[in-house]
Amino acid sequence: MSKRFLIVLALALCPLAAFAHIGSPNVFYQGYAGPYPVRVTVRPPPVIPGRAEISVRVESPAVRKVAALPVVWNAGRKGAPPHDEARLVRGETNLYSAELWLMVPAAHSVYVDVAGDLGTGTAIVPVNAIATRRLGMDPILGAVLALLGAFLFFLLLTIVQAAVGESVLPPGATPVINERRHAALITALTAVLLLVLIWGGRKWWEAEDANFRNNRLYHPAFMKAEARAEGGQRILRLTRQDMRNAYPIVPDHGKVMHLFLVREPGLDAFAHLHPVKLSKEVFEVPLPQLPAGKYRAYADVTYESGYADTLTAEVELPDPTTNTNAVEGRLAPDPDDSWQVGPAFKAGTVAAGGEETTALTHGYTMTWRGSLRSRTKSDLRFVVRDAAGEPARLEPYMGMLAHAAVRRVDGAVFAHIHPAGTISMASQQLFALRAEGKAPVNISQQADEPVCKLPSVAESEAVWLKRSAGAAENDVSFPYEFPQPGLYRIWVQVRINGQVLTGAFDALITAS
Ligand SMILES: [Cu+2]
């Protein structure tokens, strides 16, 4: 075994890449399986094929059985194996867990089937199955295997030498010089043959490894972002060349793209915008009154396969234009665009835990409920009050009670989440339609526009806004666990009296 072969085997782990959110691979979902309220967590494996861990909490005493089944987006449930029954977790009354094999790197829908006294119900949870890292070999194991390999190599040569040199002689005879030479020659030829075989093995492995890195390992999708001044507006143009060969994008809660802009390094300016699609690979959006500076852009998209992705870019924004007069041909901003400029992140001022209240505009306040400890292990909960301290009346914002963006200060984590969790609502709707045979699976990567038509926000709102029993109307919660400890800023957006209000919270999340 050559040294380089070993190095390839023993390469250190690549940094954990991300998909549909950055650095936040676990899936959290809160919703309903028929009549049963469920909270589902899926921890996908880092390599495919691999086993995903799924846990399901059912808030109902009527439950008798919970089962789960992963189905590839274009396969359908009919051809799938029977579902795996989830086991009740020891010491728990309503928490079930199971392990699911994800065999191909593609978008999956995980069917969570719940049966009990109220009948049966199914929740569909979208999960991206994708290899996010290359497993390395333990150096000690590598060294042991190399030694064993070398031992076998020389053992085989000894056997060959004995076989051609001594085994052909009558018992007791010693080989003469000619026979010795012959044996040495055959042994040398065998050594060459073995080395060629090892070299071939290394070539094969390198090809396998390159194929994995190029075709199977997830790479974060980068796009190009450029800002320009035009007609009294600043316009941001996003381009992604390789989008041409991707499945068409479907709108997720009403928009083809949810673009988040965060000013670095202070995280003091934040925007949630909705660019329009000019062609399959070009998107544009007029910028609101954000200050100039360096921004990180995160664009959430869902492809027609049900695969959800976050495209990232860095962009330098020029000073806001002062000319606000209407000019012919201006790009109209999306009515659901929102932004906020606030204080910069200062590590020294981060609260050590406990309740924290932040001021919103128009006298409203938002309070982050729960202690620091519970923040790492349970839902993120926020309560909104008006200037008099009374519960605020929240209106749906793009069909949902609230939207949140979570970012680790250094950029290692970014997630756009909702009260339903981390999933793309569009993926879930696509899978639900396909389960009913109402959306085609024979879609084309060459198409510009999707053939699947998703229900509108107005049609979906009732399901998305369904609250858990007993939740106060000014109380919003997001099922989420911080994937890594560290310093975070979280922006929470709600709509009151037709206006989007954004509250920003800073937190130190410690390892639990
Ligand atoms: Cu959102």
Short mmCIF file of C-alpha atoms in Angstrom, two decimals, residues 68-71 76-84 101:
data_model
loop_
_atom_site.label_atom_id
_atom_site.label_comp_id
_atom_site.label_asym_id
_atom_site.label_seq_id
_atom_site.Cartn_x
_atom_site.Cartn_y
_atom_site.Cartn_z
CA ALA A 68 -42.00 6.19 9.47
CA LEU A 69 -40.97 5.62 5.87
CA PRO A 70 -38.58 7.59 3.65
CA VAL A 71 -39.58 7.81 -0.02
CA GLY A 76 -43.89 7.23 -4.88
CA ARG A 77 -45.06 5.34 -1.87
CA LYS A 78 -46.43 2.33 -3.78
CA GLY A 79 -43.04 0.85 -4.70
CA ALA A 80 -41.53 1.62 -1.30
CA PRO A 81 -40.84 -1.03 1.36
CA PRO A 82 -43.23 -1.26 4.33
CA HIS A 83 -42.78 1.47 6.92
CA ASP A 84 -40.65 0.96 10.03
CA TRP A 101 -32.09 4.13 5.61
#
